[in-house]
Amino acid sequence: MRKLPPMNALPAFEATARLGSMSAAAEELGRTHGAVSKQIAHLSDLAGTPLFERNGAGVRLTEQGALLSAAVHPAMNGLEKAWQDLTSRSENPVLDIGISSTFAMRWLMPRLSRFYQRHPDAQVNFRMTGKARIADSDVDLILTWDRLRWDFGDRKDIERLGDVSFGIVHAPGLDVKRQGTMLIARTRCVQELPGDVWGDYRHRTGIEAVSENTVAYAHTFLVIEAALAGFGLALVERRLIEEELQDGRLIAPLGFHTIENGFGAIVTGRYREQRLADSFLEWLREEG
């Protein structure tokens, strides 16, 4: 069993040590001078040694009191900060989500103002996913849309939010030859992530892309920019390039293949702001 000092006496001790006056401590804590004096006397009796000594009109710590103060003061500061953070979070709820930089920039951010219109006091923070996996303890939700890289399987912590559609795209001026369901070009633009995305797409659709070489990029948005610049073929999810498809800067000669329920959110064990997270998931279903 832990042996701890009486917790209700520590605020009086800490305030008196910091202010050098029981009267000042009583005023700060909203107590009477007698109540503060009584709590400190009780604490000194339990410690078996005086914690303060007279110092003119006020008091100062004894050597033994200074030892206790060195532990109590930072602990009280830490409790105060934690309580402020907690109450601030309840007044202005915060949701931490893991999300790829491309999906955040090209799809979520342009729409997020509509969520804030419904929840003006909320705050959505982003943690970017990539090669390194985000720990579940760091976020409340992890958004995932790249179903060509991995399968949800029978995971029970996935909230399904909508379909995804993948297709091979390129700039209109790119030299591309088509033979049935095969596209032939000089270069393919790929992302530097594990998994045979192009092979999975070929397996699902029967559509194949053949190229003399491949150029790898660190992020999907760089793959998209490379395709827009006419560097080669790219395999991209449709919602990320909807604007470029509409204005003709990218074309998809063989269309898009839909994967049902490919857009989802991993609900982590942290899931602190459950009400806000549920509202965010429902909003994503509408947008998705």
Coordinates of C-alpha atoms in Angstrom, one line a residue:
M1 CA 0.0 0.0 0.0
R2 CA 1.3 3.4 -0.9
K3 CA 2.2 5.8 2.0
L4 CA 1.2 9.3 0.9
P5 CA 0.6 12.6 2.7
P6 CA -3.0 13.7 3.1
M7 CA -3.9 15.0 -0.3
N8 CA -6.3 17.7 1.0
A9 CA -3.4 19.4 2.9
L10 CA -1.0 19.7 0.0
P11 CA -2.6 22.7 -1.8
A12 CA -2.3 24.7 1.5
F13 CA 1.3 23.6 1.9
E14 CA 2.3 24.3 -1.7
A15 CA 0.6 27.8 -1.8
T16 CA 2.2 28.8 1.6
A17 CA 5.6 27.6 0.4
R18 CA 5.3 29.5 -2.9
L19 CA 3.8 32.7 -1.4
G20 CA 5.7 32.8 1.9
S21 CA 2.5 33.6 3.8
M22 CA -0.4 31.5 5.2
S23 CA -2.7 34.5 4.8
A24 CA -1.8 34.9 1.2
A25 CA -2.2 31.2 0.7
A26 CA -5.7 31.3 2.4
E27 CA -6.7 34.2 0.1
E28 CA -5.6 32.3 -3.1
L29 CA -7.3 29.1 -2.0
G30 CA -10.5 30.8 -0.8
R31 CA -10.0 29.5 2.7
T32 CA -9.6 31.0 6.2
H33 CA -6.2 31.6 7.7
G34 CA -7.1 29.2 10.5
A35 CA -8.0 26.4 8.1
V36 CA -4.6 26.7 6.2
S37 CA -2.7 26.9 9.5
K38 CA -4.5 23.8 10.8
Q39 CA -3.8 21.8 7.7
I40 CA -0.1 22.6 7.7
A41 CA 0.1 21.8 11.4
H42 CA -1.5 18.5 10.8
L43 CA 0.9 17.8 7.9
S44 CA 3.9 18.7 10.1
D45 CA 2.6 16.4 12.9
L46 CA 2.4 13.5 10.5
A47 CA 5.8 14.2 9.0
G48 CA 7.3 14.4 12.6
T49 CA 9.1 17.6 11.9
P50 CA 8.3 21.3 11.3
L51 CA 7.8 22.3 7.7
F52 CA 7.8 26.1 8.2
E53 CA 9.5 28.6 10.5
R54 CA 8.6 32.2 11.2
N55 CA 10.2 34.8 8.9
G56 CA 9.1 38.3 10.0
A57 CA 5.5 38.7 9.1
G58 CA 5.4 35.5 7.1
V59 CA 6.9 32.0 7.0
R60 CA 9.7 30.2 5.2
L61 CA 10.4 26.5 4.6
T62 CA 12.6 24.6 6.9
E63 CA 15.2 22.3 5.4
Q64 CA 12.7 19.4 5.7
G65 CA 9.9 21.4 4.3
A66 CA 12.0 22.4 1.3
L67 CA 12.5 18.7 0.5
L68 CA 8.8 18.1 0.5
S69 CA 8.2 21.3 -1.5
A70 CA 10.6 20.2 -4.2
A71 CA 8.3 17.2 -4.9
V72 CA 4.9 18.9 -4.3
H73 CA 5.4 22.0 -6.4
P74 CA 6.0 20.4 -9.8
A75 CA 3.3 17.8 -9.0
M76 CA 0.7 20.5 -8.3
N77 CA 1.8 22.3 -11.5
G78 CA 1.4 19.1 -13.5
L79 CA -2.1 18.5 -12.0
E80 CA -3.1 22.0 -12.8
K81 CA -2.0 21.7 -16.4
A82 CA -3.7 18.3 -16.8
W83 CA -6.9 19.6 -15.4
Q84 CA -6.9 22.7 -17.6
D85 CA -6.2 20.5 -20.6
L86 CA -9.1 18.2 -19.6
T87 CA -11.6 20.9 -19.0
S88 CA -10.5 22.8 -22.2
R89 CA -10.9 19.6 -24.2
S90 CA -14.5 19.1 -22.9
E91 CA -15.3 22.7 -23.9
N92 CA -13.5 22.5 -27.2
P93 CA -13.3 18.8 -28.2
V94 CA -10.3 17.7 -30.1
L95 CA -10.1 14.8 -32.6
D96 CA -6.8 13.4 -33.6
I97 CA -6.8 11.5 -36.9
G98 CA -4.2 9.6 -38.9
I99 CA -4.4 10.4 -42.6
S100 CA -2.2 10.3 -45.7
S101 CA -0.9 13.7 -46.8
T102 CA -2.4 13.3 -50.2
F103 CA -5.9 12.4 -49.0
A104 CA -5.8 15.3 -46.5
M105 CA -4.7 17.9 -49.1
R106 CA -6.8 16.7 -52.1
W107 CA -10.0 15.5 -50.5
L108 CA -10.5 16.2 -46.8
M109 CA -9.2 19.8 -46.4
P110 CA -11.4 21.3 -49.1
R111 CA -14.5 19.8 -47.4
L112 CA -13.6 20.2 -43.7
S113 CA -15.2 23.6 -43.4
R114 CA -18.6 21.9 -43.8
F115 CA -17.8 19.7 -40.7
Y116 CA -16.8 22.8 -38.7
Q117 CA -20.1 24.4 -39.7
R118 CA -21.9 21.7 -37.8
H119 CA -19.3 21.6 -34.9
P120 CA -17.8 25.1 -34.6
D121 CA -16.1 24.3 -31.3
A122 CA -14.4 21.2 -32.5
Q123 CA -10.8 20.8 -33.6
V124 CA -9.5 18.1 -36.0
N125 CA -5.8 17.5 -35.8
F126 CA -3.9 15.5 -38.5
R127 CA -1.1 12.9 -38.0
M128 CA 0.3 12.0 -41.4
T129 CA 0.5 8.3 -42.2
G130 CA 3.2 6.9 -44.4
K131 CA 6.0 4.3 -44.3
A132 CA 6.0 4.4 -40.5
R133 CA 2.8 3.1 -38.8
I134 CA 1.1 5.5 -36.4
A135 CA 0.6 4.1 -33.0
D136 CA -3.1 3.6 -32.0
S137 CA -2.4 5.5 -28.8
D138 CA -1.5 8.6 -30.8
V139 CA -4.8 9.1 -32.6
D140 CA -8.5 8.5 -32.3
L141 CA -9.2 7.4 -35.9
I142 CA -7.0 6.4 -38.8
L143 CA -8.5 7.0 -42.3
T144 CA -7.7 4.6 -45.0
W145 CA -8.6 4.5 -48.7
D146 CA -5.8 2.7 -50.4
R147 CA -7.4 -0.8 -50.6
L148 CA -4.9 -1.9 -53.3
R149 CA -2.2 -2.0 -50.6
W150 CA -3.9 -4.0 -47.9
D151 CA -7.2 -5.7 -47.2
F152 CA -9.5 -4.9 -44.2
G153 CA -10.3 -8.6 -43.9
D154 CA -12.5 -9.4 -40.9
R155 CA -11.2 -6.5 -38.7
K156 CA -13.8 -5.5 -36.2
D157 CA -12.4 -2.0 -35.6
I158 CA -13.1 -0.7 -39.2
E159 CA -15.9 1.7 -39.8
R160 CA -16.8 1.4 -43.5
L161 CA -17.4 4.8 -45.0
G162 CA -17.8 4.3 -48.8
D163 CA -16.4 2.9 -52.0
V164 CA -13.1 3.7 -53.7
S165 CA -12.4 3.6 -57.5
F166 CA -8.9 3.1 -58.9
G167 CA -7.9 3.7 -62.5
I168 CA -4.8 4.2 -64.6
V169 CA -4.5 7.8 -65.8
H170 CA -2.2 10.0 -67.8
A171 CA -1.9 13.5 -69.3
P172 CA -3.6 13.8 -72.8
G173 CA -0.3 14.4 -74.6
L174 CA 1.5 11.3 -73.3
D175 CA 2.5 8.7 -75.9
V176 CA 0.4 5.7 -74.8
K177 CA -0.4 2.6 -76.9
R178 CA -3.5 0.5 -76.1
Q179 CA -3.8 -3.2 -76.9
G180 CA -7.1 -4.4 -75.6
T181 CA -6.8 -4.1 -71.8
M182 CA -3.1 -3.3 -71.9
L183 CA -1.6 0.2 -71.8
I184 CA 2.0 0.6 -73.0
A185 CA 4.0 3.7 -72.2
R186 CA 7.7 4.6 -71.6
T187 CA 7.3 5.3 -67.9
R188 CA 5.1 4.5 -64.9
C189 CA 4.9 6.8 -61.9
V190 CA 4.7 4.8 -58.7
Q191 CA 4.8 5.5 -55.0
E192 CA 7.5 4.4 -52.7
L193 CA 5.5 2.1 -50.5
P194 CA 5.5 -1.7 -50.0
G195 CA 3.0 -3.9 -51.8
D196 CA 2.4 -4.7 -55.5
V197 CA -0.3 -2.2 -56.2
W198 CA -0.2 -2.5 -60.0
G199 CA -0.2 -6.3 -59.7
D200 CA -3.2 -6.2 -57.4
Y201 CA -5.0 -3.9 -59.8
R202 CA -4.2 -6.3 -62.7
H203 CA -5.5 -9.2 -60.7
R204 CA -8.8 -7.4 -59.9
T205 CA -9.4 -6.0 -63.3
G206 CA -7.5 -7.8 -66.0
I207 CA -6.0 -4.4 -66.9
E208 CA -2.2 -4.2 -67.3
A209 CA 0.3 -1.4 -67.7
V210 CA 3.6 -2.1 -69.4
S211 CA 6.5 0.3 -69.3
E212 CA 10.2 0.4 -70.0
N213 CA 11.0 2.0 -66.6
T214 CA 9.4 3.2 -63.4
V215 CA 10.0 6.4 -61.4
A216 CA 9.2 6.2 -57.7
Y217 CA 7.9 9.2 -55.6
A218 CA 7.6 9.5 -51.8
H219 CA 3.9 10.6 -51.8
T220 CA 0.8 10.0 -53.9
F221 CA 0.4 13.7 -54.6
L222 CA 3.8 13.7 -56.2
V223 CA 2.7 10.8 -58.4
I224 CA -0.3 12.8 -59.4
E225 CA 1.8 15.9 -60.2
A226 CA 4.2 13.7 -62.3
A227 CA 1.3 12.4 -64.3
L228 CA -0.1 15.9 -64.8
A229 CA 3.4 17.0 -66.1
G230 CA 3.3 14.2 -68.7
F231 CA 6.0 12.0 -67.1
G232 CA 4.1 8.7 -67.3
L233 CA 1.2 6.5 -66.3
A234 CA -0.2 6.7 -62.8
L235 CA -2.6 4.5 -60.8
V236 CA -4.8 6.7 -58.7
E237 CA -8.0 6.7 -56.7
R238 CA -10.7 8.7 -58.5
R239 CA -11.8 11.1 -55.8
L240 CA -8.2 12.4 -55.5
I241 CA -8.2 13.7 -59.1
E242 CA -11.8 14.4 -59.8
E243 CA -11.1 18.0 -60.7
E244 CA -8.3 17.1 -63.2
L245 CA -10.6 14.5 -64.8
Q246 CA -13.4 17.0 -65.2
D247 CA -11.2 19.7 -66.8
G248 CA -9.3 17.2 -69.0
R249 CA -5.9 17.5 -67.6
L250 CA -5.9 13.8 -66.9
I251 CA -7.7 11.0 -68.7
A252 CA -8.5 7.4 -67.8
P253 CA -8.6 5.4 -71.1
L254 CA -9.8 2.2 -69.4
G255 CA -12.0 3.8 -66.8
F256 CA -12.1 3.1 -63.0
H257 CA -12.6 -0.1 -61.0
T258 CA -14.7 0.2 -57.9
I259 CA -13.9 -1.5 -54.6
E260 CA -16.9 -1.6 -52.4
N261 CA -16.4 -0.3 -48.8
G262 CA -12.8 0.6 -49.7
F263 CA -12.9 3.9 -47.8
G264 CA -12.9 3.3 -44.1
A265 CA -11.7 4.4 -40.6
I266 CA -9.8 2.3 -38.1
V267 CA -11.3 3.1 -34.7
T268 CA -8.3 2.9 -32.3
G269 CA -8.5 1.9 -28.6
R270 CA -7.8 5.5 -27.6
Y271 CA -11.1 6.9 -29.1
R272 CA -11.4 9.6 -26.4
E273 CA -13.9 12.0 -28.0
Q274 CA -16.4 9.3 -28.8
R275 CA -19.3 11.6 -29.5
L276 CA -17.2 13.9 -31.7
A277 CA -15.7 10.9 -33.5
D278 CA -19.1 9.4 -34.2
S279 CA -20.2 12.7 -35.7
F280 CA -17.1 12.9 -37.8
L281 CA -17.6 9.4 -39.1
E282 CA -21.2 10.1 -40.0
W283 CA -20.1 13.2 -41.8
L284 CA -17.4 11.3 -43.7
R285 CA -20.1 8.8 -44.8
E286 CA -22.1 11.6 -46.2
E287 CA -19.1 13.2 -48.0
G288 CA -17.8 9.8 -49.2

